[in-house]
PDB file of C-alpha atoms in Angstrom:
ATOM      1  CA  UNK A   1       7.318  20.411  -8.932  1.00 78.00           C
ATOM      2  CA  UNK A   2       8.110  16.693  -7.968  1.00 87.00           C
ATOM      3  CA  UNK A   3      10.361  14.593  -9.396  1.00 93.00           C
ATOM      4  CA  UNK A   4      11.278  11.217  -9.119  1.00 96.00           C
ATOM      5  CA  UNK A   5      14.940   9.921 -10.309  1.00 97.00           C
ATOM      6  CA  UNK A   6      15.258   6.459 -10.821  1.00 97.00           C
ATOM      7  CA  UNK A   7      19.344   5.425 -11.834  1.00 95.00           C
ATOM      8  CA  UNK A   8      19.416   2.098 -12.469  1.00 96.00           C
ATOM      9  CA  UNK A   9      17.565   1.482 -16.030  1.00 95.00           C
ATOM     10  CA  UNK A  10      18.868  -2.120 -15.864  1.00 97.00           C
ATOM     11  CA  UNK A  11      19.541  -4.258 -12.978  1.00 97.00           C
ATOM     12  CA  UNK A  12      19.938  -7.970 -12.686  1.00 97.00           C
ATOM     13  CA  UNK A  13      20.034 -10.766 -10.098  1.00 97.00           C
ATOM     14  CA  UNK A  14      20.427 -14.395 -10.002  1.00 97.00           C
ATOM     15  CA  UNK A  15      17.407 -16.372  -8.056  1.00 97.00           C
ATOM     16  CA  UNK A  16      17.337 -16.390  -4.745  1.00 97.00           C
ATOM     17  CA  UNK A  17      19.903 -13.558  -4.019  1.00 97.00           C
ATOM     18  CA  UNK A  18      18.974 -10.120  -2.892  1.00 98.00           C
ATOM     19  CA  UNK A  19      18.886  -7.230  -5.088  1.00 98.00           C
ATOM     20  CA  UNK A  20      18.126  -3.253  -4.513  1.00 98.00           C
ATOM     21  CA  UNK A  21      16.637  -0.557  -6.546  1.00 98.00           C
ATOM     22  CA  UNK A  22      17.516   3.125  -6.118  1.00 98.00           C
ATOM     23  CA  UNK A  23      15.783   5.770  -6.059  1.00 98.00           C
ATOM     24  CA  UNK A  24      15.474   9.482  -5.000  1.00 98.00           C
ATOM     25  CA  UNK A  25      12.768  12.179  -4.973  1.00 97.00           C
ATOM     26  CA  UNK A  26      13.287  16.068  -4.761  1.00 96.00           C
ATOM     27  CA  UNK A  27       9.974  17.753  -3.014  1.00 93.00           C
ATOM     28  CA  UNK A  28       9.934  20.641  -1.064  1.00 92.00           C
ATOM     29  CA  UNK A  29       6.967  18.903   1.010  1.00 90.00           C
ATOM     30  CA  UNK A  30       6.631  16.945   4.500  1.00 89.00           C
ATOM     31  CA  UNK A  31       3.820  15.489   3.959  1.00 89.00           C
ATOM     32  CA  UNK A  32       3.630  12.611   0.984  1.00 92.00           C
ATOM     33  CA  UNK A  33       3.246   9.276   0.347  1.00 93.00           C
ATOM     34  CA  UNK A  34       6.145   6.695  -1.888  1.00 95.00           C
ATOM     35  CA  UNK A  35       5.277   3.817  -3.891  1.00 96.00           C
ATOM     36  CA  UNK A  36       6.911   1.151  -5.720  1.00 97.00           C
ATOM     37  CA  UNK A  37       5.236  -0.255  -8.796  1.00 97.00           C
ATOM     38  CA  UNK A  38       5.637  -3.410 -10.616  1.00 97.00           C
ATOM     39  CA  UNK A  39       5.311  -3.809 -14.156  1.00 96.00           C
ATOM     40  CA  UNK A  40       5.695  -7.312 -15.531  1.00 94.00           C
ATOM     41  CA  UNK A  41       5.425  -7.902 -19.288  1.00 89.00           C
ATOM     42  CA  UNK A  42       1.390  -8.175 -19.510  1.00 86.00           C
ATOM     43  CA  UNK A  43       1.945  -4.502 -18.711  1.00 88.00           C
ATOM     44  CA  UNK A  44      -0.566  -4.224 -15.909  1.00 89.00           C
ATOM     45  CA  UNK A  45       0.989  -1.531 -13.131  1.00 93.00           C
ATOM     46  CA  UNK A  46       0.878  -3.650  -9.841  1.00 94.00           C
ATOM     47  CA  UNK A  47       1.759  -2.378  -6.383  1.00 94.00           C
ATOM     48  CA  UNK A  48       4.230  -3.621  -4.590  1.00 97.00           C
ATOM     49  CA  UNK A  49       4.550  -1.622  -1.537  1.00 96.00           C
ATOM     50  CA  UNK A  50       3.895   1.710  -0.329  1.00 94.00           C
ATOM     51  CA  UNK A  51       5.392   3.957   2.763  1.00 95.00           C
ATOM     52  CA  UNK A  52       3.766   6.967   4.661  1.00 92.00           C
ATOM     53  CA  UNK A  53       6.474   9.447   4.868  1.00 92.00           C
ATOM     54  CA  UNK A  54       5.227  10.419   8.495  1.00 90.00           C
ATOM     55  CA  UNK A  55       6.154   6.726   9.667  1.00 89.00           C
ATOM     56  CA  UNK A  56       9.759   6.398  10.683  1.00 86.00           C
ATOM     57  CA  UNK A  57       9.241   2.226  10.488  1.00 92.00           C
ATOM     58  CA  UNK A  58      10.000   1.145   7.038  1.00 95.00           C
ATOM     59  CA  UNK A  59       7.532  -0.893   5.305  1.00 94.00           C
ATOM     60  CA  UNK A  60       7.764  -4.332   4.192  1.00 94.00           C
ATOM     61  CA  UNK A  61       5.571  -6.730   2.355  1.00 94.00           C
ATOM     62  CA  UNK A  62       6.928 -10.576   2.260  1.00 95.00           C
ATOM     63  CA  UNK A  63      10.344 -10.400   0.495  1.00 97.00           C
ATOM     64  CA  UNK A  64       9.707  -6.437  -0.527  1.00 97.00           C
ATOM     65  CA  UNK A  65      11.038  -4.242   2.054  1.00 97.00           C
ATOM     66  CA  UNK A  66      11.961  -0.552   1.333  1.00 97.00           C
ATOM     67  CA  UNK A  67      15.063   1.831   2.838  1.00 97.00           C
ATOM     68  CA  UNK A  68      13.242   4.957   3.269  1.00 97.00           C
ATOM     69  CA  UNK A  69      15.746   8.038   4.334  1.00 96.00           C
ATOM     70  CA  UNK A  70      13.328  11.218   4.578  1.00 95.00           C
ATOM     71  CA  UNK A  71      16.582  13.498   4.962  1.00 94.00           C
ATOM     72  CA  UNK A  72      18.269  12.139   1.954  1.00 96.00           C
ATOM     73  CA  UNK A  73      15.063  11.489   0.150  1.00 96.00           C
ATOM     74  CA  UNK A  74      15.730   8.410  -0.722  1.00 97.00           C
ATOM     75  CA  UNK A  75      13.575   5.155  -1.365  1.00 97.00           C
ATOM     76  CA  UNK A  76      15.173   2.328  -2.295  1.00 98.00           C
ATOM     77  CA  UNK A  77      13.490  -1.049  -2.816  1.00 98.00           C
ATOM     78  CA  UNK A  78      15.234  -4.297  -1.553  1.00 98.00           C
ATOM     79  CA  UNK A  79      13.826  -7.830  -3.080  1.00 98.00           C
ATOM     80  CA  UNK A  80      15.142 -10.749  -1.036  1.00 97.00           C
ATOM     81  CA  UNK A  81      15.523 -14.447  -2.075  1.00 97.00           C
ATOM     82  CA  UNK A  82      14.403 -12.947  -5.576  1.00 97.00           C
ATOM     83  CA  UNK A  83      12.218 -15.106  -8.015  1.00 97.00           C
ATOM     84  CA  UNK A  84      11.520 -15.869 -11.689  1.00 96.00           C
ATOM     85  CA  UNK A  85       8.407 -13.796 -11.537  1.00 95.00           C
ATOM     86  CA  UNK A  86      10.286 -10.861 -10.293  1.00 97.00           C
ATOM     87  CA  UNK A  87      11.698 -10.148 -13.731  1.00 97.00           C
ATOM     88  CA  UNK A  88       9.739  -6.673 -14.469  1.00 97.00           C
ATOM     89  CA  UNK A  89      10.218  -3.371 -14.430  1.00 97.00           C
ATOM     90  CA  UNK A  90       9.846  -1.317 -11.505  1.00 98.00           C
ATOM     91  CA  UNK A  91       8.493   2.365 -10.547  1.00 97.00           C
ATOM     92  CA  UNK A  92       9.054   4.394  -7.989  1.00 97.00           C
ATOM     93  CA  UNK A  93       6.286   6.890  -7.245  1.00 96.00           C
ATOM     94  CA  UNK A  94       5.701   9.842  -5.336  1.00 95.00           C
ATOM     95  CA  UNK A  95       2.036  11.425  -4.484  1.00 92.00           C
ATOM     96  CA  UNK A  96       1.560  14.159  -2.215  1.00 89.00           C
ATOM     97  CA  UNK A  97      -0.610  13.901   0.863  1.00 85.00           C
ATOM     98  CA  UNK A  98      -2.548  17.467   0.089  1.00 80.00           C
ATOM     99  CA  UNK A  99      -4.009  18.061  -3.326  1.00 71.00           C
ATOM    100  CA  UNK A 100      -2.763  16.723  -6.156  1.00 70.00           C
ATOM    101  CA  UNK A 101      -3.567  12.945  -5.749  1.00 77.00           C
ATOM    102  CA  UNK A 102      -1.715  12.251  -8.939  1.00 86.00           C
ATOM    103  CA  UNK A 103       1.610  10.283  -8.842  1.00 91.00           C
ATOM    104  CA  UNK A 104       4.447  11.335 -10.454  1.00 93.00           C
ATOM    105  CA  UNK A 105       6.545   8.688 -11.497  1.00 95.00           C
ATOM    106  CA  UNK A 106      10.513   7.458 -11.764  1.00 96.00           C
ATOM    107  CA  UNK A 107      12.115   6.461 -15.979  1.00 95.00           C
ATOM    108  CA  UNK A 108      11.791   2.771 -14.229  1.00 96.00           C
ATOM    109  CA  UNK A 109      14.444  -0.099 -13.844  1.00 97.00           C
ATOM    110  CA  UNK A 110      14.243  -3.473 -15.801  1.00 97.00           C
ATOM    111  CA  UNK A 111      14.946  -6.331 -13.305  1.00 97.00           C
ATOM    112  CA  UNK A 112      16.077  -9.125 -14.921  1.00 97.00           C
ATOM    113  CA  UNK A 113      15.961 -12.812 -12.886  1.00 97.00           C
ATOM    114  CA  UNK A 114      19.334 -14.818 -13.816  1.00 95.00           C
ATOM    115  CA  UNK A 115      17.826 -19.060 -13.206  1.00 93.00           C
TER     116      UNK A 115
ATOM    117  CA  UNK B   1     -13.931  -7.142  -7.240  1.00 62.00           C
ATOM    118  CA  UNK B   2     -13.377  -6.177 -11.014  1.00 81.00           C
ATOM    119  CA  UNK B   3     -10.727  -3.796 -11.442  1.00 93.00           C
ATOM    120  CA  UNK B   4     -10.075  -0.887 -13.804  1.00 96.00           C
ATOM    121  CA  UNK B   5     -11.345  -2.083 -17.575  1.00 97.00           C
ATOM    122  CA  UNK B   6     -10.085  -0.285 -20.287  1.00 97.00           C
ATOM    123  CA  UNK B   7     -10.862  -0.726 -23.575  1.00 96.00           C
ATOM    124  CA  UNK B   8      -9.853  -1.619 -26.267  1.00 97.00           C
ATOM    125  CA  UNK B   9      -6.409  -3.182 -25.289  1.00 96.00           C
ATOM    126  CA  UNK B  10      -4.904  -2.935 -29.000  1.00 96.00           C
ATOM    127  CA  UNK B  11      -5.367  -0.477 -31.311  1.00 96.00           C
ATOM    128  CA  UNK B  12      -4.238   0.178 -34.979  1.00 97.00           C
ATOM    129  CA  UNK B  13      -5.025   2.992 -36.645  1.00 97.00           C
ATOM    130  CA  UNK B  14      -3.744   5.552 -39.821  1.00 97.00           C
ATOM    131  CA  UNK B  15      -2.859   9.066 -39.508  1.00 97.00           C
ATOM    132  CA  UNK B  16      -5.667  11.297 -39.420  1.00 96.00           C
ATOM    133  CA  UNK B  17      -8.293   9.080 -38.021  1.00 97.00           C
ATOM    134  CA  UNK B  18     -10.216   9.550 -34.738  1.00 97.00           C
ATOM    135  CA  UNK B  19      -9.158   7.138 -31.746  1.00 98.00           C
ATOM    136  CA  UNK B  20     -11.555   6.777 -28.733  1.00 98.00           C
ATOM    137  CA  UNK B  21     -10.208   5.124 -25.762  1.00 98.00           C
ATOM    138  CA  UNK B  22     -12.316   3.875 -22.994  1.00 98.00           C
ATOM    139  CA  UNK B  23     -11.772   3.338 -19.288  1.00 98.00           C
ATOM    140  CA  UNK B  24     -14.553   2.273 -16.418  1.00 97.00           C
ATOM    141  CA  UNK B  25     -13.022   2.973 -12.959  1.00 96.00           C
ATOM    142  CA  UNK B  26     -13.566   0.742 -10.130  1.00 94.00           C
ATOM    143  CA  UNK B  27     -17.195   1.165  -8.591  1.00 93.00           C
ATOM    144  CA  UNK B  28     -16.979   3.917  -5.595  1.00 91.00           C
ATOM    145  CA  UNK B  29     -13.908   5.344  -6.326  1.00 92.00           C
ATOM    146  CA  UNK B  30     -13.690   9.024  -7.196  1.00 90.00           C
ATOM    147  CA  UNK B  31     -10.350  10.127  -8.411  1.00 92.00           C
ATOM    148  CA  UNK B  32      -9.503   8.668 -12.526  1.00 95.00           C
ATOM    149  CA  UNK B  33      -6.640   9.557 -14.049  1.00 96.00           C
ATOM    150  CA  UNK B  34      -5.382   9.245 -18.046  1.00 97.00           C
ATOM    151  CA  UNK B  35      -1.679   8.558 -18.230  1.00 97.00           C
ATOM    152  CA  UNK B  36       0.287   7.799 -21.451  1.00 97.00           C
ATOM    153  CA  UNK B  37       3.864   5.362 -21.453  1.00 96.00           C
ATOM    154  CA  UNK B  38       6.416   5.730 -24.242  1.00 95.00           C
ATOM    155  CA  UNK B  39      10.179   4.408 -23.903  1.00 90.00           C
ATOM    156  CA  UNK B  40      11.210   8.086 -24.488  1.00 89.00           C
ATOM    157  CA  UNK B  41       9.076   9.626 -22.152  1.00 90.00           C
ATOM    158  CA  UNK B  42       8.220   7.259 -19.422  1.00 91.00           C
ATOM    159  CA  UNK B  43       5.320   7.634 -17.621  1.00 94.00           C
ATOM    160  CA  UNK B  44       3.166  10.749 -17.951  1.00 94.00           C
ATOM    161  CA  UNK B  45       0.162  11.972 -16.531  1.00 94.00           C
ATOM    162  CA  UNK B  46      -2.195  13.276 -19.057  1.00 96.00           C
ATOM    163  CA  UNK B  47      -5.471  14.338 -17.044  1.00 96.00           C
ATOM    164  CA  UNK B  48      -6.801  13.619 -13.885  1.00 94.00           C
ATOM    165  CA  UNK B  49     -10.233  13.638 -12.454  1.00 94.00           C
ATOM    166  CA  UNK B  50     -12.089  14.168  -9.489  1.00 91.00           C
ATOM    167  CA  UNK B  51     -15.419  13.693  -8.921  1.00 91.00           C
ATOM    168  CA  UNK B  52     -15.902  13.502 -12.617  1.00 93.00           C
ATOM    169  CA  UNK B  53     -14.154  17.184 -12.660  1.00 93.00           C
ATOM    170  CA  UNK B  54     -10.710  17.756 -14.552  1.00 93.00           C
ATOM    171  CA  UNK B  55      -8.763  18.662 -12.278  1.00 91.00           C
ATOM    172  CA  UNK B  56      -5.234  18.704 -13.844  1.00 90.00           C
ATOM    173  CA  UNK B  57      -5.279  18.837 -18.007  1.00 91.00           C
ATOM    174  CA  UNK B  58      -1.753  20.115 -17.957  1.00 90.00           C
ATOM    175  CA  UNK B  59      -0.149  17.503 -19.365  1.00 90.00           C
ATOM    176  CA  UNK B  60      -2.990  16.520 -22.234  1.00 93.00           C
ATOM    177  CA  UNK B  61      -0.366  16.951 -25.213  1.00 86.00           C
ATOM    178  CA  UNK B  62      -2.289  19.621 -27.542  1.00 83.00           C
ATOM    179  CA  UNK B  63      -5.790  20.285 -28.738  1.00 90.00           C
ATOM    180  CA  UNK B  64      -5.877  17.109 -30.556  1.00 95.00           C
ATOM    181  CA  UNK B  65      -6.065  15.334 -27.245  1.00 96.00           C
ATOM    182  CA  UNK B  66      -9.847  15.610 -25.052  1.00 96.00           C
ATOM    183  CA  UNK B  67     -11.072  13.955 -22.118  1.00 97.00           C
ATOM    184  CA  UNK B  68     -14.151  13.497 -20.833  1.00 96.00           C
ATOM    185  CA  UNK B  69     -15.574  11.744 -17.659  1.00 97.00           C
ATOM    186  CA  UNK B  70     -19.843  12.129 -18.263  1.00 96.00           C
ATOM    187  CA  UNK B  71     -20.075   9.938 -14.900  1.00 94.00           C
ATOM    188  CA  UNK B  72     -18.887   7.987 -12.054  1.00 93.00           C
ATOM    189  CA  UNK B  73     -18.797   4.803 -13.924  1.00 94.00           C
ATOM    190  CA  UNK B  74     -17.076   6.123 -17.495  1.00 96.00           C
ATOM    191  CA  UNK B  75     -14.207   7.740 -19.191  1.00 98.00           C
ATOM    192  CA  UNK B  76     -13.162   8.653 -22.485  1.00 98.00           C
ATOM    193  CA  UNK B  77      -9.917   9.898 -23.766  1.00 98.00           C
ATOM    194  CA  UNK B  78      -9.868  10.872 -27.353  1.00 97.00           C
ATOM    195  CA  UNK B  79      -7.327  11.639 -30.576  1.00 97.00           C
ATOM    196  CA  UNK B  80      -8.181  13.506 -33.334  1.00 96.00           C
ATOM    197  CA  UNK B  81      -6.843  13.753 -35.696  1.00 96.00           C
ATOM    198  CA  UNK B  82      -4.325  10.808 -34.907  1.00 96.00           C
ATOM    199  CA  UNK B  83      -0.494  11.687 -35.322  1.00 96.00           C
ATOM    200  CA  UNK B  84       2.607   8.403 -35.572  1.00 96.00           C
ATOM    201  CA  UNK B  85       3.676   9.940 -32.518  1.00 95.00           C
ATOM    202  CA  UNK B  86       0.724   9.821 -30.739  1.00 96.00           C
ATOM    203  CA  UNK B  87       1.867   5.828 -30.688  1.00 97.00           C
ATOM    204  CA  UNK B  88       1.977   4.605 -26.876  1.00 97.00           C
ATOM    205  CA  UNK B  89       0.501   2.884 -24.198  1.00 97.00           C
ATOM    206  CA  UNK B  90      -2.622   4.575 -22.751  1.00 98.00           C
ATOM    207  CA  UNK B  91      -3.020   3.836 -18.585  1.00 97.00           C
ATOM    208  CA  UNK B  92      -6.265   4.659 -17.279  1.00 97.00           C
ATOM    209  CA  UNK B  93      -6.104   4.202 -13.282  1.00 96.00           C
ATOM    210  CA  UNK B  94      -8.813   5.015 -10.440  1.00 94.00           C
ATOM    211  CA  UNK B  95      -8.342   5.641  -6.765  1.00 91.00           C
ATOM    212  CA  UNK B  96     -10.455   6.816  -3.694  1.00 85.00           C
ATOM    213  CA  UNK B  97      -9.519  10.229  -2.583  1.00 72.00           C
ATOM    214  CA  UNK B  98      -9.319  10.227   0.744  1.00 68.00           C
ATOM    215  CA  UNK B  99      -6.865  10.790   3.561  1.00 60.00           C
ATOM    216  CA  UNK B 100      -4.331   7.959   3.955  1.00 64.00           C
ATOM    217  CA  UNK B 101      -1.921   6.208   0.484  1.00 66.00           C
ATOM    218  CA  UNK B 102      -5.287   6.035  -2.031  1.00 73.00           C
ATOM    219  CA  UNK B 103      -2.801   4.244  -4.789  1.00 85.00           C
ATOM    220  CA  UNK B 104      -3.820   4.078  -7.733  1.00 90.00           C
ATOM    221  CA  UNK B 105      -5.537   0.669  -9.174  1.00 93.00           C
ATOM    222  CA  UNK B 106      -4.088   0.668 -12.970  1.00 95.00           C
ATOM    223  CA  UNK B 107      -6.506  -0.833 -15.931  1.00 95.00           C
ATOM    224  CA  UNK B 108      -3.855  -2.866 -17.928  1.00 94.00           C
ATOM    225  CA  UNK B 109      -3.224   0.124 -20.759  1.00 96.00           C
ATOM    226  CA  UNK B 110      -4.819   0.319 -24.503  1.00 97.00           C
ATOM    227  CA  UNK B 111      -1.570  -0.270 -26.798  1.00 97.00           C
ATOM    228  CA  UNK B 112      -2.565   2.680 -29.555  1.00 98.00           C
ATOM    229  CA  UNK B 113      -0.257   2.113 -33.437  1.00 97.00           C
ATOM    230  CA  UNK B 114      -0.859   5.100 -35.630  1.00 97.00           C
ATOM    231  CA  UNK B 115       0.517   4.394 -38.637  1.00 96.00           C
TER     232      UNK B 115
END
């Protein structure tokens, strides 16, 4: 089975620096998709960004960019010139490209925004 | 669009008493899934869906715990007899299953207190 190890249950930042999230999956599989999700205090699950394990190019979405290393299966999040609204906690997520469509989910890390 | 709509978003209940927890998935997607967030145990998937089919009831706690999905458009997950413990967050989310990411769009969770 899957599993998804987050490290970091706490992290913080002051605005407008840069901050990274850890985090590292164990699968046995080639083919998969990782996703980070945001969960502010409303609770709502929101995504922030997602990478195709088949794609060498990291993704990036505005200040979220990701460090994905398929050999040391690692996926580590990167917020740059980080924000009030940042403050959340954030998942990492792993979902296999064949069958099971269900993610499987890191414990989280609490980013906290230091004005 | 509207997204996932669960319902209701609070709860408060006593031991022993049936709980019914509702979800409508986004129109045209055919994947729904039932997960359940507690600070101990994270993020868990409970039952997924697809096509209106369980799929995956592996993680649906005990007997006291069903599931049912009579259409496209609906989704029920329900508790009887309630437990204290059965005290969490309840995520319903929907996808389209397809080739390519298909995240998961999350409803924003029905907050269930068994006292």
């Amino acid at each position: 089975a899957q599993t998804v190890t987050q490290s970091q249950p706490e992290m913080s930042v002051q605005e407008a620096e840069t901050v990274t999230l850890s985090c590292t999956y164990d699968t046995s599989e080639s083919d998969y998709y990782l996703f980070w999700y945001k969960q502010p205090p409303s609770r709502q699950m929101i995504l922030v960004i997602r990478q195709e394990a088949y794609k060498q190019q990291n993704a990036t979405e505005n200040r979220f960019s990701v460090n994905f290393q398929k050999a040391a299966k690692s996926f580590s999040l990167k917020i740059s010139d980080s924000q009030l609204g940042d403050a959340a906690m954030y998942f990492c997520a792993y979902r296999s490209a064949r069958g099971a469509q269900k993610l499987v989910f890191g414990q989280g890390t609490r980013l906290t925004i230091n004005p | 669009d509207a997204g996932v709509i669960q319902s209701p978003r609070h709860e408060v209940t006593e031991m022993g008493q049936e709980v019914t927890l509702r979800c409508k998935p986004i129109s045209g997607h055919n994947s729904l899934f039932w997960y359940r967030q507690t600070m101990m145990r994270g993020l868990e998937l409970l039952i997924y869906f697809n096509n209106n089919v369980p799929i995956d009831d592996s993680g649906m706690p005990e007997d006291r715990f069903s599931a049912k999905m009579p259409n496209a458009s609906f989704s029920t997950l329900k508790i009887q007899p309630s437990e204290p413990r059965d005290s969490a967050v309840y995520f319903c989310a929907s996808s389209l299953r397809r080739r390519g990411s298909g995240e998961l769009f999350f409803g924003e969770g029905s907050r269930l207190t068994v006292l």
